[in-house]
Amino acid sequence: MQQYEIAVLPGDGIGNEVMPEALRVLDVIGAKYGVRFDRRHFDWSCETYRKTGRMMPEDGLDRLRDHHAILLGAVGYPGVPDHISLWGLLIPIRRVFDQYVNLRPVRLLPGVTPPVRDKQPGDIDFWVVRENTEGEYSQLGGRQNEGTDRESVLQTASFSRFGTDRVMRYAFELARRLDKPHVTSATKSNGIYYSMPFWDERFAEIAQQYPDVRVDQDHIDILCARFVMSPERFDVVVASNLFGDILSDLGPGVTGTIGVAPSGNINPEGEHPSTFEPVHGSAPDIAGTGIANPIGQIWSAAMMLDHLGLTEAGADVVAAIEQVLSDDSTPRTPDMGGTARTEDLGKAIAEAVKD
Ligand code: NAI
Ligand code: MG
């Protein structure tokens, strides 16, 4: 029997409520496909920070290293500053494990009413590929003349040929999995003098190596407008760390609810584990009430299956989600206009996977 070791980090808030539903679905899929998922639980969270002064133990990354994948809920909670929880856990995991692709599907699901008019499932169906290790999110810079009226800060973005080329190549390879391969590059080379013209140069060069893939290039401002006005034009969108971060929340926002959106932080070479987590955070406003939508977490587990090479099993889970949402009589959580509880929706999807 195939066997995978999965590190499970529910984290904070609703992470603890949606994770059990993803594990429920994994159990069912494992039984169906004859695969075993050995799960090791880690309770690293803001709670850990309050008790120990650290988000994870000093050897935390070493303890994660030997797993096939990491399944994460959400981290962050009122009382602990967000830059502490993020830079204390998620960012080290992304960088040390070289998870240089942040991959987010943007798909309008059946049975969900989007905030944009007249869109059907199929109209909005694309991927955002965000660079996840460099770019605008850097610790390069400084602060001077603090506390005076001459106070100034400098924050430097850094783009390497290595880092830019590899994320673009990933986007092109992903596009080749589609019927009509097409990649759009998010740029701002009219306003940003060095990094974005460099980004465009690299995009043109990589595109030459993929003559079968149609390419487009949009400045980030009009690209945002087009996400809302004409989302059907996109298939794969490749973007720098900051642009990709913004686009990959805007995308799911346009499809209706953030509660269903999944993501993968991927080390494509498989030298290190990849991390799969819903796009949403710990939702302190509804945590503890049992009404969080578990679909983002379950779909993240499906992306994990696909990454592990269990492509059919991953597609099976996504199909089960779509099947449940297509049926008006199945449970729906309040963010989707229903009254169901987290567990009801999780169980319905697990049942649909069994069929
Ligand atoms: P959030 O995503 O936690 O919540 C935003 C809104 O969406 C809230 O009204 C919430 O109730 C709703 N929502 C989120 N997920 C939902 C779900 N599954 N079902 C139903 N409704 C859902 O974002 P917010 O409020 O900005 O951040 C809360 C905390 O989470 C902060 O500490 C933040 O740093 C952290 N966070 C962590 C992320 C991560 O772990 N990758 C990502 C985003 C935020
Ligand atoms: Mg974000």
Coordinates of C-alpha atoms and ligand atoms in Angstrom, one line a residue:
M1 CA 0.0 0.0 0.0
Q2 CA 1.3 3.5 -0.9
Q3 CA 1.9 5.5 2.2
Y4 CA 2.4 9.2 2.8
E5 CA 3.5 11.1 5.9
I6 CA 1.5 14.3 6.2
A7 CA 2.3 17.0 8.8
V8 CA -1.0 18.5 10.0
L9 CA -0.9 22.1 11.4
P10 CA -4.5 23.3 12.2
G11 CA -3.1 26.6 13.6
D12 CA -5.5 29.1 15.1
G13 CA -9.3 29.9 15.1
I14 CA -11.3 28.2 12.4
G15 CA -8.2 26.3 11.3
N16 CA -9.1 23.9 14.1
E17 CA -12.7 23.5 12.8
V18 CA -12.1 23.1 9.1
M19 CA -9.1 20.8 9.4
P20 CA -11.0 17.8 10.8
E21 CA -13.3 17.9 7.7
A22 CA -10.3 17.8 5.3
L23 CA -9.0 14.8 7.3
R24 CA -12.4 13.1 7.2
V25 CA -12.3 13.4 3.4
L26 CA -8.6 12.2 3.3
D27 CA -9.7 9.1 5.2
V28 CA -12.4 8.3 2.7
I29 CA -10.2 8.9 -0.3
G30 CA -7.4 6.8 1.2
A31 CA -9.7 3.8 1.7
K32 CA -11.1 4.3 -1.8
Y33 CA -7.7 4.4 -3.6
G34 CA -5.8 2.1 -1.3
V35 CA -3.4 4.8 0.0
R36 CA -2.4 5.4 3.6
F37 CA -2.0 8.9 5.0
D38 CA 0.1 8.8 8.2
R39 CA -0.7 12.1 10.0
R40 CA 1.5 13.9 12.5
H41 CA -0.2 16.7 14.4
F42 CA 1.6 19.9 15.4
D43 CA -0.2 22.4 17.6
W44 CA 2.0 25.4 16.6
S45 CA -0.1 28.5 16.7
C46 CA -0.5 31.9 18.5
E47 CA -1.4 29.8 21.5
T48 CA 2.1 28.3 21.4
Y49 CA 3.5 31.8 21.0
R50 CA 1.7 32.9 24.2
K51 CA 3.1 30.0 26.1
T52 CA 6.6 29.8 24.8
G53 CA 7.4 33.1 23.1
R54 CA 7.8 31.3 19.7
M55 CA 5.3 30.3 17.0
M56 CA 7.2 26.9 16.6
P57 CA 10.0 25.3 18.5
E58 CA 13.6 26.1 17.4
D59 CA 14.0 22.8 15.5
G60 CA 10.4 23.2 14.1
L61 CA 11.5 23.2 10.4
D62 CA 13.6 20.1 10.9
R63 CA 10.6 18.3 12.4
L64 CA 8.6 19.1 9.3
R65 CA 11.3 18.3 6.8
D66 CA 10.8 14.6 6.4
H67 CA 7.1 14.7 5.6
H68 CA 5.7 14.3 2.1
A69 CA 3.5 17.4 2.5
I70 CA 2.2 19.9 5.0
L71 CA -1.5 20.6 5.5
L72 CA -2.1 23.8 7.2
G73 CA -5.2 25.5 8.6
A74 CA -4.7 29.2 9.3
V75 CA -2.4 31.2 11.6
G76 CA -3.0 34.5 13.3
Y77 CA -5.1 35.6 16.2
P78 CA -6.0 38.8 18.0
G79 CA -3.4 39.5 20.7
V80 CA -0.4 38.4 18.7
P81 CA 0.7 40.9 16.0
D82 CA 0.2 39.5 12.5
H83 CA 3.8 40.1 11.4
I84 CA 4.9 37.9 14.3
S85 CA 2.6 35.0 13.5
L86 CA 3.4 35.2 9.7
W87 CA 7.2 35.7 9.9
G88 CA 7.4 33.2 12.8
L89 CA 5.8 30.3 11.0
L90 CA 4.5 30.6 7.5
I91 CA 7.2 32.6 5.9
P92 CA 10.1 30.5 7.2
I93 CA 8.3 27.4 6.0
R94 CA 7.8 28.9 2.5
R95 CA 11.4 30.1 2.2
V96 CA 13.4 27.3 3.9
F97 CA 11.5 24.7 1.9
D98 CA 11.9 26.8 -1.2
Q99 CA 8.1 26.8 -1.9
Y100 CA 8.6 29.3 -4.7
V101 CA 5.2 28.9 -6.3
N102 CA 2.1 30.0 -4.6
L103 CA -0.6 28.4 -6.7
R104 CA -4.3 29.4 -6.4
P105 CA -7.1 28.2 -8.6
V106 CA -9.9 30.8 -9.2
R107 CA -13.0 28.9 -10.1
L108 CA -16.7 29.8 -10.0
L109 CA -18.3 26.8 -8.4
P110 CA -21.9 25.6 -9.1
G111 CA -24.5 26.9 -6.7
V112 CA -22.5 29.9 -5.6
T113 CA -23.7 33.4 -6.5
P114 CA -20.8 35.6 -7.5
P115 CA -20.8 39.4 -6.9
V116 CA -20.3 39.9 -10.6
R117 CA -23.4 39.6 -12.8
D118 CA -24.3 37.0 -15.4
K119 CA -21.4 34.6 -14.8
Q120 CA -21.8 30.8 -14.9
P121 CA -19.5 28.1 -13.8
G122 CA -16.9 27.7 -16.6
D123 CA -16.8 31.5 -17.2
I124 CA -14.4 32.0 -14.3
D125 CA -11.8 29.2 -14.2
F126 CA -8.1 30.1 -14.1
W127 CA -5.0 29.8 -12.0
V128 CA -2.9 32.5 -10.3
V129 CA 0.8 31.6 -10.1
R130 CA 2.4 33.9 -7.5
E131 CA 6.2 34.1 -6.9
N132 CA 6.5 33.1 -3.3
T133 CA 10.1 33.7 -2.1
E134 CA 11.5 37.1 -3.3
G135 CA 10.3 40.2 -5.0
E136 CA 8.7 42.9 -3.0
Y137 CA 8.6 40.8 0.2
S138 CA 12.1 41.3 1.4
Q139 CA 14.0 42.3 4.5
L140 CA 16.2 44.6 2.6
G141 CA 16.0 48.2 3.6
G142 CA 16.3 50.4 6.6
R143 CA 15.0 53.2 8.7
Q144 CA 16.8 56.3 9.6
N145 CA 16.3 59.5 11.6
E146 CA 13.7 57.7 13.7
G147 CA 11.3 59.9 15.6
T148 CA 12.3 63.1 13.9
D149 CA 10.6 64.9 11.1
R150 CA 13.3 63.7 8.8
E151 CA 12.4 60.1 9.5
S152 CA 12.5 57.9 6.4
V153 CA 12.3 54.3 5.4
L154 CA 13.7 52.3 2.5
Q155 CA 12.2 49.0 1.4
T156 CA 14.0 47.3 -1.5
A157 CA 12.4 44.7 -3.8
S158 CA 14.8 42.1 -5.3
F159 CA 14.2 40.0 -8.4
S160 CA 16.7 37.5 -9.5
R161 CA 16.9 35.9 -12.9
F162 CA 16.9 32.5 -11.2
G163 CA 13.8 33.3 -9.2
T164 CA 11.9 35.0 -12.0
D165 CA 12.6 32.3 -14.6
R166 CA 11.6 29.4 -12.5
V167 CA 8.2 30.7 -11.5
M168 CA 7.5 31.7 -15.1
R169 CA 8.5 28.3 -16.4
Y170 CA 6.1 26.7 -13.8
A171 CA 3.3 28.9 -15.2
F172 CA 4.1 27.8 -18.8
E173 CA 4.2 24.1 -17.8
L174 CA 0.9 24.5 -16.0
A175 CA -0.6 26.2 -19.1
R176 CA 0.4 23.2 -21.2
R177 CA -1.9 21.0 -19.1
L178 CA -4.9 23.1 -20.4
D179 CA -6.7 22.6 -23.7
K180 CA -5.7 26.0 -24.9
P181 CA -2.4 27.0 -23.3
H182 CA -2.3 30.7 -22.4
V183 CA -0.3 32.7 -19.9
T184 CA -0.9 36.3 -18.8
S185 CA 2.0 38.2 -17.1
A186 CA 1.2 40.8 -14.5
T187 CA 3.5 43.7 -14.9
K188 CA 3.9 47.4 -14.1
S189 CA 6.9 48.2 -16.3
N190 CA 5.5 51.7 -17.1
G191 CA 5.8 52.8 -13.5
I192 CA 8.5 50.7 -11.9
Y193 CA 11.8 51.4 -13.5
Y194 CA 14.1 48.4 -12.9
S195 CA 12.3 45.4 -11.6
M196 CA 9.3 45.3 -13.9
P197 CA 11.1 45.9 -17.2
F198 CA 13.4 43.0 -16.1
W199 CA 10.3 40.9 -15.4
D200 CA 9.0 41.6 -18.9
E201 CA 12.4 40.8 -20.4
R202 CA 12.5 37.4 -18.7
F203 CA 8.9 36.7 -19.6
A204 CA 9.6 37.4 -23.3
E205 CA 12.7 35.1 -23.1
I206 CA 10.9 32.2 -21.4
A207 CA 7.9 32.6 -23.7
Q208 CA 10.2 31.9 -26.7
Q209 CA 10.8 28.5 -25.2
Y210 CA 7.1 27.8 -25.2
P211 CA 6.0 28.7 -28.8
D212 CA 2.8 26.6 -28.3
V213 CA 1.6 28.8 -25.5
R214 CA -0.3 32.1 -26.2
V215 CA 0.9 35.0 -24.1
D216 CA -0.5 38.3 -22.8
Q217 CA 0.9 41.0 -20.7
D218 CA -1.2 43.4 -18.6
H219 CA -0.2 46.2 -16.3
I220 CA -1.4 45.3 -12.8
D221 CA -3.9 48.2 -12.7
I222 CA -5.9 47.2 -15.8
L223 CA -5.4 43.5 -14.9
C224 CA -7.3 44.1 -11.6
A225 CA -10.1 45.8 -13.6
R226 CA -10.2 42.9 -16.0
F227 CA -10.4 40.3 -13.2
V228 CA -13.8 41.9 -12.4
M229 CA -15.0 43.0 -15.9
S230 CA -13.9 40.0 -18.0
P231 CA -12.6 37.1 -15.9
E232 CA -13.3 34.7 -18.7
R233 CA -10.2 35.9 -20.6
F234 CA -7.7 34.4 -18.1
D235 CA -6.2 30.9 -17.9
V236 CA -2.9 31.1 -16.1
V237 CA -1.7 34.4 -14.6
V238 CA 1.9 34.7 -13.4
A239 CA 2.8 37.5 -11.0
S240 CA 5.4 38.7 -8.6
N241 CA 5.0 38.2 -4.8
L242 CA 3.0 41.4 -4.1
F243 CA 1.0 41.5 -7.3
G244 CA 0.2 37.8 -7.0
D245 CA -0.9 38.2 -3.3
I246 CA -3.4 40.9 -4.3
L247 CA -4.6 39.1 -7.4
S248 CA -5.1 35.8 -5.6
D249 CA -7.5 37.3 -3.1
L250 CA -9.2 39.4 -5.7
G251 CA -9.8 36.3 -7.9
P252 CA -11.6 34.2 -5.2
G253 CA -13.5 37.4 -4.1
V254 CA -14.9 37.7 -7.7
T255 CA -16.1 34.0 -7.4
G256 CA -18.2 34.6 -4.3
T257 CA -16.7 33.5 -1.0
I258 CA -13.2 33.3 0.3
G259 CA -14.3 30.3 2.3
V260 CA -13.9 27.9 -0.6
A261 CA -10.6 29.1 -2.0
P262 CA -7.5 26.8 -1.7
S263 CA -3.8 27.3 -2.2
G264 CA -0.6 25.4 -2.5
N265 CA 2.9 26.7 -1.6
I266 CA 4.8 24.4 -3.9
N267 CA 8.4 23.3 -4.2
P268 CA 7.9 21.8 -7.7
E269 CA 11.1 19.7 -7.6
G270 CA 9.9 17.9 -4.5
E271 CA 13.2 18.4 -2.7
H272 CA 11.3 19.7 0.2
P273 CA 7.7 19.3 1.4
S274 CA 5.0 21.6 -0.1
T275 CA 2.3 23.3 2.1
F276 CA -1.4 23.3 1.3
E277 CA -3.7 25.7 3.0
P278 CA -6.9 27.6 2.4
V279 CA -6.7 31.2 1.3
H280 CA -8.7 32.4 4.3
G281 CA -7.3 33.2 7.7
S282 CA -8.4 32.2 11.2
A283 CA -11.6 34.2 11.1
P284 CA -11.7 35.2 14.8
D285 CA -15.2 36.7 14.2
I286 CA -16.8 33.3 13.7
A287 CA -14.2 31.0 15.4
G288 CA -15.8 28.6 17.9
T289 CA -19.3 28.8 16.4
G290 CA -18.9 25.8 14.1
I291 CA -20.2 27.5 11.0
A292 CA -16.9 28.0 9.0
N293 CA -17.0 26.8 5.4
P294 CA -14.6 23.7 5.2
I295 CA -14.4 23.7 1.4
G296 CA -11.2 25.8 1.2
Q297 CA -9.4 23.3 3.5
I298 CA -10.9 20.3 1.7
W299 CA -9.9 21.6 -1.7
S300 CA -6.4 22.4 -0.4
A301 CA -6.2 18.7 0.5
A302 CA -7.2 17.9 -3.0
M303 CA -4.4 20.0 -4.4
M304 CA -2.1 18.1 -2.1
L305 CA -3.2 14.8 -3.5
D306 CA -2.6 16.1 -7.0
H307 CA 0.9 17.3 -6.0
L308 CA 1.7 13.9 -4.5
G309 CA 0.9 12.3 -7.9
L310 CA -2.5 11.1 -6.8
T311 CA -4.1 13.0 -9.6
E312 CA -7.3 11.0 -10.0
A313 CA -7.9 11.1 -6.2
G314 CA -7.5 14.9 -6.2
A315 CA -9.9 15.3 -9.1
D316 CA -12.3 13.0 -7.4
V317 CA -12.4 15.3 -4.3
V318 CA -13.0 18.4 -6.5
A319 CA -15.7 16.6 -8.3
A320 CA -17.4 15.7 -5.0
I321 CA -17.3 19.4 -3.9
E322 CA -18.9 20.4 -7.2
Q323 CA -21.5 17.7 -7.0
V324 CA -22.5 18.7 -3.4
L325 CA -22.8 22.3 -4.4
S326 CA -24.8 21.5 -7.6
D327 CA -27.5 20.0 -5.5
D328 CA -29.8 22.6 -3.9
S329 CA -30.9 20.2 -1.1
T330 CA -27.4 19.6 0.3
P331 CA -26.1 21.5 3.3
R332 CA -24.5 24.9 2.9
T333 CA -22.7 27.1 5.5
P334 CA -23.9 30.6 6.2
D335 CA -21.3 32.3 4.0
M336 CA -23.0 30.5 1.1
G337 CA -26.4 31.5 2.2
G338 CA -27.3 28.3 4.1
T339 CA -27.7 27.3 7.8
A340 CA -25.5 24.2 7.9
R341 CA -22.6 23.6 10.2
T342 CA -19.0 23.0 9.2
E343 CA -19.4 19.3 10.0
D344 CA -22.6 18.9 7.9
L345 CA -20.9 20.2 4.8
G346 CA -17.7 18.2 5.5
K347 CA -19.8 15.0 5.9
A348 CA -21.8 15.6 2.7
I349 CA -18.5 16.0 0.7
A350 CA -17.0 12.8 2.3
E351 CA -20.2 10.9 1.4
A352 CA -20.0 12.2 -2.2
V353 CA -16.4 11.0 -2.4
K354 CA -17.5 7.5 -1.4
D355 CA -19.9 7.2 -4.4
Ligands
NAI1 P1 -10.0 35.9 7.5 O1 -9.9 35.2 6.2 O2 -9.7 35.2 8.7 O3 -11.5 36.5 7.6 C1 -12.1 37.4 6.7 C2 -13.6 37.3 6.7 O4 -14.0 36.1 6.0 C3 -14.2 37.2 8.1 O5 -15.4 37.9 8.1 C4 -14.4 35.7 8.2 O6 -15.5 35.3 9.1 C5 -14.7 35.2 6.8 N1 -14.2 33.9 6.5 C6 -12.9 33.5 6.4 N2 -12.9 32.2 6.2 C7 -14.1 31.7 6.2 C8 -14.7 30.4 6.1 N3 -13.9 29.3 5.9 N4 -16.0 30.3 6.2 C9 -16.8 31.3 6.4 N5 -16.3 32.6 6.5 C10 -15.0 32.8 6.5 O7 -9.1 37.3 7.4 P2 -8.8 38.4 8.5 O8 -10.0 38.6 9.3 O9 -8.1 39.5 7.7 O10 -7.6 37.7 9.4 C11 -7.9 37.0 10.6 C12 -6.6 36.5 11.1 O11 -6.1 35.5 10.2 C13 -5.4 37.5 11.2 O12 -4.7 37.2 12.3 C14 -4.6 37.2 9.9 O13 -3.3 37.6 10.0 C15 -4.8 35.7 9.7 N6 -4.6 35.3 8.3 C16 -3.9 34.2 8.2 C17 -3.7 33.6 6.9 C18 -3.0 32.4 6.8 O14 -2.9 31.6 7.7 N7 -2.5 32.1 5.6 C19 -4.3 34.3 5.7 C20 -5.1 35.5 6.0 C21 -5.2 35.9 7.3
MG2 MG -3.0 37.3 1.0

